[in-house]
Amino acid sequence: MAYLALDLGSGSGRAIVGTIVDGRICLDEIYRFGNIPVKLGNTLYWDFLSLFQNVKQSIYLAVKNGYDLQGLAVDTWGVDFGLIDRAGRLLSNPVCYRDSRTQGVSQKAEAIISRREMYAITGIQQMEINTVFQLLSMKEQNAQTLAIGDGLLFIPDLINYYLTGNVYNEYTIASTSQLINAKTKTWEKSLFDKLNLPLYLFKNIIEPCSLVGNLTDDIAQETNAQNIKVFAVGSHDTASAIAAIPFDGEEWAFLSSGTWSLLGIQTDNPILTQEAMDNEFTNEGGVGKILFMRNISGLWILQQLMAEWEKNDEECSYQYLLSECEKSKPFGSLINTDDPDFTFPASMKDAIQSYCKRTDQSVPQTKGELVRCVLESLAVKYHFVMKKLEQCSGRKIKYLSVVGGGSRNEQLNQFIADALNVEVVTGLTEATAIGNVIQQAVTDKKIKNIREGHQIVKNSFNFKTYYPQNSREWELFATRMEYLIL
């Protein structure tokens, strides 16, 4: 059984074939490509034409490499979308969530519907990048594409439409819009009415583990693929990543560690309290669950530092930087990783140093000091978010499953175990692709359910546990720096 997982991130995309044989899953990355937004005029767009061409190339290469594909599925980042007209034509390249068009829009929306009322309905953390505010900004600017559009398709929905000709909105990606009722999992008409948004643009919602259709004849011919099914999985990449985790129970939490960090728990029902809203938790759609979690700026800061050093032809390999980090003095300085200063500065190094100087801390100078500052700051941020997570959920967390590319960072993993005083379990660096493939196999009725998929995951990967060590020192450091984080 071979399935193609198309895992498209906001920086790059990957095509990974997952083969399930004798109760084990084997992954083969067959193609990787860039996905860089393009500034055109005053707008930051995604290059959807290039993205879709790379999707087709991925299918072609999977077939060329001899894989007898049973199906494929797409997962991507959240909130962004494309509009199509009545003839199914794409009206514009999708606008990137990092575009400035939504600045200040959420505050204007609060004059119509309060943040509390909106959270009580949707359970979604109010962020200006959310689809609802993108639409309000388009309405404010009298965007013609909004006026003539006939369908709004989130990025994975849009790709699947052009692969199969079938139109729908998948639940997990749709939940990032802040327009879905968290309890009923349907579009909330009252929000569309109050905000005067076009409900007709939104399509029927389908759940993960659904069949979308087969490749169109044109796509099949172009890619040399025949009779390949296209499945809807948890098409928000976070949902598929968490679906891969084979550990559950009320003592477990998860951390999806990458450019963004997502720290939370899986629940059967959304948590819509004032306390949850005040602490910026979100209730996004998962695969058969609600993902109650907090969005935190993750390894973005370190990635930008590395890009800056690479541009200057300086040594910046991960191995080198982590080695320098280990040599540096612990608990030297700390930044609030969610501070706006670090959203998109001209120089990340300068932004960190200016922040530390402004907050009367020692200023990190060397690469090791800068990296240590970032990693310790992330661990302390997780420390406080975990405390709030336990308060809002009523759970006591003893174990944390860290998945995604950031789980390779052993130094950060140990910092997290120490700062949170929990056991940290890693092993699923490709969690999104794994979850994607498992869901395809369930939909294709080759395995019974997600639980059987989890057993396959346990059979297939080596897990490593990091045990907390000097948690008392971390607690004292976090308490001393609490004023910067909260």
XYZ file of C-alpha atoms in Angstrom:
486
model
C 0.000 0.000 0.000
C 1.603 3.250 -1.146
C 0.152 6.713 -0.530
C 1.497 10.106 -1.542
C 1.461 12.767 1.181
C 1.776 16.294 -0.182
C 2.882 18.338 2.813
C 2.996 22.011 1.844
C 4.401 24.487 4.328
C 4.664 28.249 4.211
C 8.317 28.011 3.168
C 8.610 24.761 1.249
C 6.667 21.764 0.072
C 7.518 18.079 0.167
C 6.205 14.994 -1.516
C 6.548 11.905 0.674
C 5.446 8.408 -0.270
C 4.327 6.323 2.668
C 4.303 2.558 2.205
C 2.536 0.323 4.731
C 3.698 -3.290 4.753
C 3.428 -5.917 7.517
C 2.205 -3.461 10.106
C 4.973 -0.921 9.546
C 5.158 2.354 7.662
C 8.149 3.438 5.583
C 8.576 6.998 4.281
C 10.388 8.106 1.131
C 10.768 11.806 0.364
C 10.789 11.946 -3.416
C 10.598 15.687 -4.064
C 11.105 18.979 -2.275
C 10.405 22.453 -3.599
C 10.309 26.053 -2.447
C 7.120 27.929 -1.638
C 8.086 31.560 -1.289
C 5.531 34.398 -1.302
C 6.009 37.071 -3.959
C 5.636 40.813 -3.366
C 3.766 42.386 -6.281
C 2.957 46.041 -5.879
C 1.870 46.432 -2.273
C 0.555 42.878 -1.891
C 2.274 39.674 -0.796
C 0.937 36.725 -2.829
C 1.470 32.986 -2.904
C 2.556 31.733 -6.322
C -0.261 29.215 -6.696
C 0.612 28.356 -10.298
C 4.098 27.283 -9.274
C 2.696 25.462 -6.259
C 0.238 23.487 -8.349
C 2.879 22.692 -10.958
C 5.034 21.227 -8.189
C 2.073 19.176 -6.955
C 1.718 17.675 -10.429
C 5.467 17.103 -10.617
C 5.270 15.272 -7.281
C 2.648 12.889 -8.638
C 4.669 12.347 -11.794
C 7.859 11.554 -9.844
C 6.057 9.157 -7.499
C 4.791 7.195 -10.507
C 8.139 7.426 -12.284
C 9.872 5.996 -9.195
C 7.742 2.898 -9.517
C 5.225 3.450 -6.738
C 1.808 1.949 -7.322
C -0.093 4.727 -5.597
C -3.415 3.914 -3.982
C -4.090 7.562 -3.289
C -2.802 11.006 -2.383
C -3.750 13.771 0.042
C -2.744 17.380 0.593
C -2.134 19.246 3.832
C -1.015 22.868 4.174
C -0.763 25.843 6.513
C -4.034 27.448 7.614
C -6.194 30.550 7.001
C -5.219 31.391 3.394
C -7.536 30.806 0.437
C -8.264 31.386 -3.234
C -11.467 32.564 -4.887
C -12.895 30.933 -7.990
C -15.631 32.201 -10.312
C -18.661 30.318 -11.599
C -16.582 28.710 -14.349
C -14.058 27.453 -11.777
C -11.364 29.924 -12.790
C -8.947 31.194 -10.155
C -9.569 34.939 -9.798
C -6.250 35.838 -8.201
C -3.221 34.290 -6.614
C -4.010 33.724 -2.926
C -2.734 36.484 -0.650
C -0.196 35.449 2.001
C -1.225 35.713 5.655
C 1.883 37.831 6.282
C 0.497 40.582 4.020
C -0.266 43.858 5.807
C -3.864 44.169 4.585
C -5.373 42.907 7.844
C -3.604 45.335 10.179
C -6.150 46.878 12.528
C -9.084 44.953 11.054
C -9.796 42.820 14.127
C -10.234 45.942 16.269
C -12.784 47.286 13.786
C -14.632 43.963 13.887
C -14.910 44.221 17.681
C -17.137 47.265 17.217
C -19.641 44.904 15.542
C -19.182 41.737 17.575
C -17.210 41.478 20.788
C -14.172 39.287 21.080
C -15.896 37.334 23.854
C -19.014 36.650 21.775
C -16.917 35.537 18.826
C -14.806 33.234 20.974
C -17.886 31.708 22.618
C -19.059 30.697 19.127
C -15.850 29.730 17.318
C -13.349 29.021 20.114
C -10.616 30.388 17.856
C -7.785 32.597 19.063
C -8.281 36.059 17.574
C -5.357 36.689 15.231
C -5.399 39.242 12.442
C -4.185 36.643 9.960
C -7.426 34.652 10.334
C -9.596 34.241 7.251
C -12.445 36.293 8.699
C -10.231 39.374 8.937
C -8.753 38.789 5.495
C -12.300 38.840 4.121
C -13.215 41.957 6.091
C -10.131 43.733 4.724
C -11.156 42.784 1.177
C -14.647 44.082 1.825
C -13.238 47.327 3.216
C -11.082 47.760 0.115
C -13.967 46.890 -2.252
C -11.963 44.012 -3.745
C -13.493 43.041 -7.089
C -12.460 39.420 -6.679
C -14.738 39.229 -3.638
C -17.612 40.732 -5.575
C -17.406 38.278 -8.488
C -16.233 35.193 -6.599
C -18.426 32.105 -6.508
C -16.389 29.906 -4.192
C -13.827 30.276 -1.415
C -11.417 27.363 -1.223
C -8.664 27.081 1.351
C -5.281 26.167 -0.135
C -5.663 22.347 0.169
C -9.285 22.589 -1.019
C -8.121 24.635 -4.005
C -5.432 22.119 -4.939
C -7.884 19.233 -4.629
C -10.414 21.099 -6.771
C -7.937 21.420 -9.625
C -6.902 17.781 -9.190
C -10.433 16.338 -9.161
C -12.948 19.002 -10.186
C -14.817 18.558 -6.878
C -15.578 21.486 -4.584
C -15.761 21.364 -0.789
C -14.237 22.823 2.404
C -12.433 20.349 4.661
C -13.232 20.755 8.362
C -9.789 21.142 9.995
C -8.579 23.807 7.569
C -11.969 25.548 7.652
C -11.786 25.791 11.442
C -8.820 28.185 11.123
C -11.128 30.731 9.462
C -12.784 31.775 12.771
C -16.160 31.381 11.051
C -17.126 27.861 12.169
C -19.255 27.042 15.195
C -16.927 25.050 17.452
C -19.745 22.868 18.773
C -21.726 22.119 15.593
C -18.696 22.147 13.226
C -20.759 24.093 10.673
C -20.534 27.597 9.226
C -21.981 30.041 11.775
C -24.585 32.065 9.864
C -24.928 34.686 12.603
C -21.283 35.726 12.129
C -21.739 36.141 8.385
C -24.877 38.187 8.985
C -23.336 40.484 11.602
C -20.133 41.043 9.637
C -21.967 41.226 6.305
C -19.812 38.526 4.731
C -20.907 36.369 1.767
C -21.883 32.955 3.124
C -22.552 31.698 -0.423
C -18.809 31.589 -1.059
C -18.364 28.800 1.482
C -18.942 25.182 0.524
C -20.130 22.000 2.181
C -17.827 20.884 4.971
C -16.410 17.378 4.851
C -14.564 15.599 7.631
C -11.033 14.165 7.482
C -10.861 10.598 6.168
C -13.213 11.336 3.269
C -12.884 10.557 -0.428
C -12.718 13.688 -2.587
C -12.612 11.920 -5.948
C -10.223 10.668 -8.592
C -7.678 12.603 -10.596
C -9.233 14.213 -13.663
C -8.340 12.620 -16.989
C -6.156 15.620 -17.890
C -4.137 15.444 -14.663
C -3.851 11.661 -14.895
C -2.535 11.910 -18.441
C -0.115 14.727 -17.627
C 1.371 12.890 -14.632
C 1.216 9.340 -16.070
C -0.990 8.430 -13.109
C -4.104 6.303 -13.480
C -7.115 5.769 -11.187
C -5.501 7.443 -8.220
C -7.889 8.483 -5.470
C -7.619 11.889 -3.832
C -8.466 11.832 -0.137
C -9.333 14.566 2.333
C -7.239 14.159 5.454
C -6.782 16.674 8.253
C -5.721 19.161 5.613
C -4.494 21.676 8.159
C -0.965 20.358 8.647
C -1.226 20.661 12.429
C -4.263 18.359 12.465
C -2.451 15.660 10.494
C 0.679 15.992 12.631
C -1.235 15.513 15.871
C -3.204 12.627 14.354
C 0.097 10.734 14.028
C 0.863 10.816 17.767
C 0.297 7.306 19.186
C 0.071 8.429 22.814
C -3.111 9.655 24.428
C -4.695 10.202 27.804
C -5.258 13.189 30.045
C -1.641 13.266 31.240
C -0.351 13.849 27.690
C 0.108 17.133 25.849
C 1.620 17.806 22.431
C 4.023 20.347 20.992
C 4.236 20.736 17.244
C 7.654 22.318 16.908
C 8.619 24.184 13.768
C 8.483 27.756 12.477
C 5.418 28.014 14.698
C 4.996 26.198 17.993
C 1.614 24.725 18.878
C 1.316 23.563 22.466
C -1.879 21.901 23.594
C -4.045 18.861 24.257
C -6.646 16.811 22.394
C -10.192 17.026 23.737
C -13.603 15.714 22.752
C -15.281 19.088 23.257
C -14.121 22.687 22.841
C -13.174 24.762 25.890
C -14.889 28.122 25.401
C -14.369 29.813 28.753
C -13.362 33.405 29.403
C -10.138 32.072 30.945
C -9.289 30.144 27.758
C -9.895 33.232 25.638
C -7.907 35.537 27.926
C -4.947 33.140 27.705
C -5.163 33.053 23.890
C -5.983 29.379 23.487
C -7.640 28.187 20.326
C -9.970 25.255 19.598
C -9.026 24.099 16.110
C -10.407 21.115 14.296
C -8.489 17.869 14.679
C -9.010 14.374 13.315
C -11.920 13.179 15.447
C -10.864 15.584 18.198
C -10.623 19.247 19.108
C -7.093 20.618 19.360
C -7.102 22.949 22.358
C -3.793 24.739 21.986
C -1.855 27.967 21.926
C -0.102 29.332 18.849
C 3.380 30.512 19.788
C 6.135 31.895 17.619
C 8.507 28.929 17.369
C 11.840 28.402 15.658
C 11.141 31.340 13.331
C 13.579 33.528 15.275
C 16.401 30.977 15.058
C 15.658 30.374 11.368
C 15.942 34.109 10.673
C 19.221 34.324 12.570
C 20.603 31.440 10.507
C 19.434 33.047 7.263
C 21.136 36.285 8.299
C 24.438 34.541 9.037
C 24.226 32.500 5.864
C 23.714 35.670 3.828
C 26.923 37.026 5.342
C 28.756 33.758 4.550
C 29.207 32.970 8.252
C 29.283 29.478 9.780
C 25.704 28.628 10.754
C 25.185 24.868 10.547
C 22.825 23.481 13.164
C 25.558 21.277 14.606
C 27.945 24.222 14.967
C 25.329 26.537 16.481
C 24.129 24.000 19.027
C 27.724 23.263 19.994
C 28.347 26.984 20.556
C 25.078 27.223 22.470
C 26.157 24.467 24.835
C 29.396 26.332 25.600
C 27.538 29.535 26.469
C 26.542 30.544 29.977
C 22.987 29.482 30.891
C 20.258 31.943 31.851
C 22.069 34.951 30.433
C 19.166 36.819 28.870
C 15.613 36.177 27.726
C 13.213 37.519 25.114
C 9.461 37.240 24.738
C 9.398 35.277 21.491
C 5.887 36.566 20.702
C 6.905 40.225 20.957
C 6.109 42.163 17.736
C 9.787 43.157 17.535
C 10.506 39.650 16.215
C 7.708 39.356 13.652
C 9.745 40.419 10.631
C 12.698 42.652 11.591
C 15.331 43.824 9.120
C 17.919 42.087 11.302
C 16.912 39.421 13.834
C 20.269 39.730 15.579
C 19.777 43.472 16.037
C 16.196 42.929 17.205
C 17.301 40.500 19.932
C 20.140 42.714 21.090
C 17.948 45.836 21.128
C 15.257 44.004 23.119
C 17.760 42.828 25.729
C 19.282 46.291 26.026
C 15.853 47.913 26.313
C 14.856 45.476 29.087
C 18.095 46.029 31.065
C 19.532 42.553 30.484
C 22.969 41.410 29.417
C 23.157 41.659 25.632
C 24.068 38.416 23.820
C 27.005 38.943 21.454
C 28.274 35.613 20.153
C 26.357 33.123 18.029
C 26.269 30.711 20.970
C 24.836 33.373 23.283
C 22.200 34.397 20.731
C 21.128 30.803 20.077
C 21.032 30.009 23.797
C 18.927 33.106 24.397
C 16.407 31.980 21.748
C 16.188 28.351 22.896
C 15.944 29.196 26.598
C 13.336 31.843 25.797
C 11.228 29.290 23.936
C 11.445 26.834 26.829
C 10.404 29.516 29.334
C 7.528 30.556 27.067
C 6.348 26.934 26.947
C 6.684 26.802 30.748
C 4.145 29.576 31.237
C 1.822 28.398 28.470
C 1.774 24.895 29.999
C 0.739 26.342 33.366
C -2.141 28.168 31.682
C -3.045 25.050 29.698
C -3.355 23.030 32.909
C -5.470 25.758 34.533
C -7.868 26.052 31.591
C -8.242 22.294 31.027
C -8.123 21.056 34.615
C -5.485 18.512 33.653
C -2.077 17.767 35.131
C 0.411 17.104 32.345
C 3.239 14.632 32.941
C 4.239 13.810 29.365
C 4.818 15.965 26.296
C 5.016 14.554 22.771
C 7.177 16.845 20.623
C 6.726 16.354 16.885
C 7.858 18.094 13.724
C 11.217 19.332 12.482
C 11.989 21.095 15.755
C 11.972 17.767 17.572
C 15.424 17.097 16.086
C 16.843 19.864 18.273
C 18.050 17.782 21.209
C 19.211 20.774 23.212
C 15.812 22.426 22.974
C 14.109 19.137 23.901
C 16.159 18.912 27.099
C 15.482 22.568 27.908
C 11.752 21.883 27.517
C 11.859 18.832 29.809
C 13.735 20.874 32.410
C 11.632 24.037 32.167
C 8.271 22.220 32.190
C 9.322 19.411 34.544
C 7.760 16.786 32.268
C 9.005 13.825 30.270
C 9.499 14.846 26.636
C 9.027 12.119 24.017
C 10.274 12.600 20.444
C 10.607 10.424 17.368
C 8.110 11.747 14.825
C 10.003 14.406 12.906
C 7.754 13.712 9.904
C 4.555 13.615 11.949
C 2.469 15.495 9.375
C 3.305 13.103 6.548
C 2.805 10.104 8.840
C -0.614 11.339 9.947
C -1.521 12.115 6.344
C -0.633 8.594 5.149
C -2.369 6.851 8.068
C -5.587 8.758 7.358
C -5.429 7.835 3.684
C -5.099 4.159 4.578
C -8.092 4.431 6.928
C -10.197 6.118 4.243
C -9.091 3.498 1.740
C -10.223 0.804 4.232
C -6.774 -0.780 4.280
C -6.531 -0.291 8.036
C -9.499 -0.219 10.405
C -9.145 3.108 12.166
C -6.750 5.705 13.538
C -6.079 3.571 16.619
C -4.749 0.763 14.400
C -2.725 3.413 12.600
C -1.178 4.427 15.905
C -0.041 0.865 16.500
C 1.620 0.932 13.085
C 3.387 4.148 14.101
C 4.632 2.559 17.337
C 5.965 -0.394 15.328
C 7.778 1.848 12.869
C 9.687 4.551 14.719
C 12.191 4.847 17.535
C 11.077 7.120 20.334
C 13.421 8.971 22.685
C 12.537 10.295 26.128
C 14.146 13.357 27.736
C 13.803 13.391 31.517
C 13.701 16.630 33.541
C 16.932 17.429 35.344
C 17.549 20.852 36.900
C 13.907 21.948 36.942
C 14.336 23.956 40.148
C 16.870 26.273 38.475
C 14.560 26.710 35.497
C 11.617 27.511 37.787
C 13.658 30.230 39.505
C 14.811 31.654 36.156
C 11.270 31.647 34.760
C 9.880 33.323 37.884
C 12.560 36.002 37.710
C 11.711 36.700 34.050
C 7.936 36.368 34.345
C 7.429 40.114 33.862
C 8.737 39.828 30.290
C 6.545 36.893 29.264
C 3.149 37.620 30.841
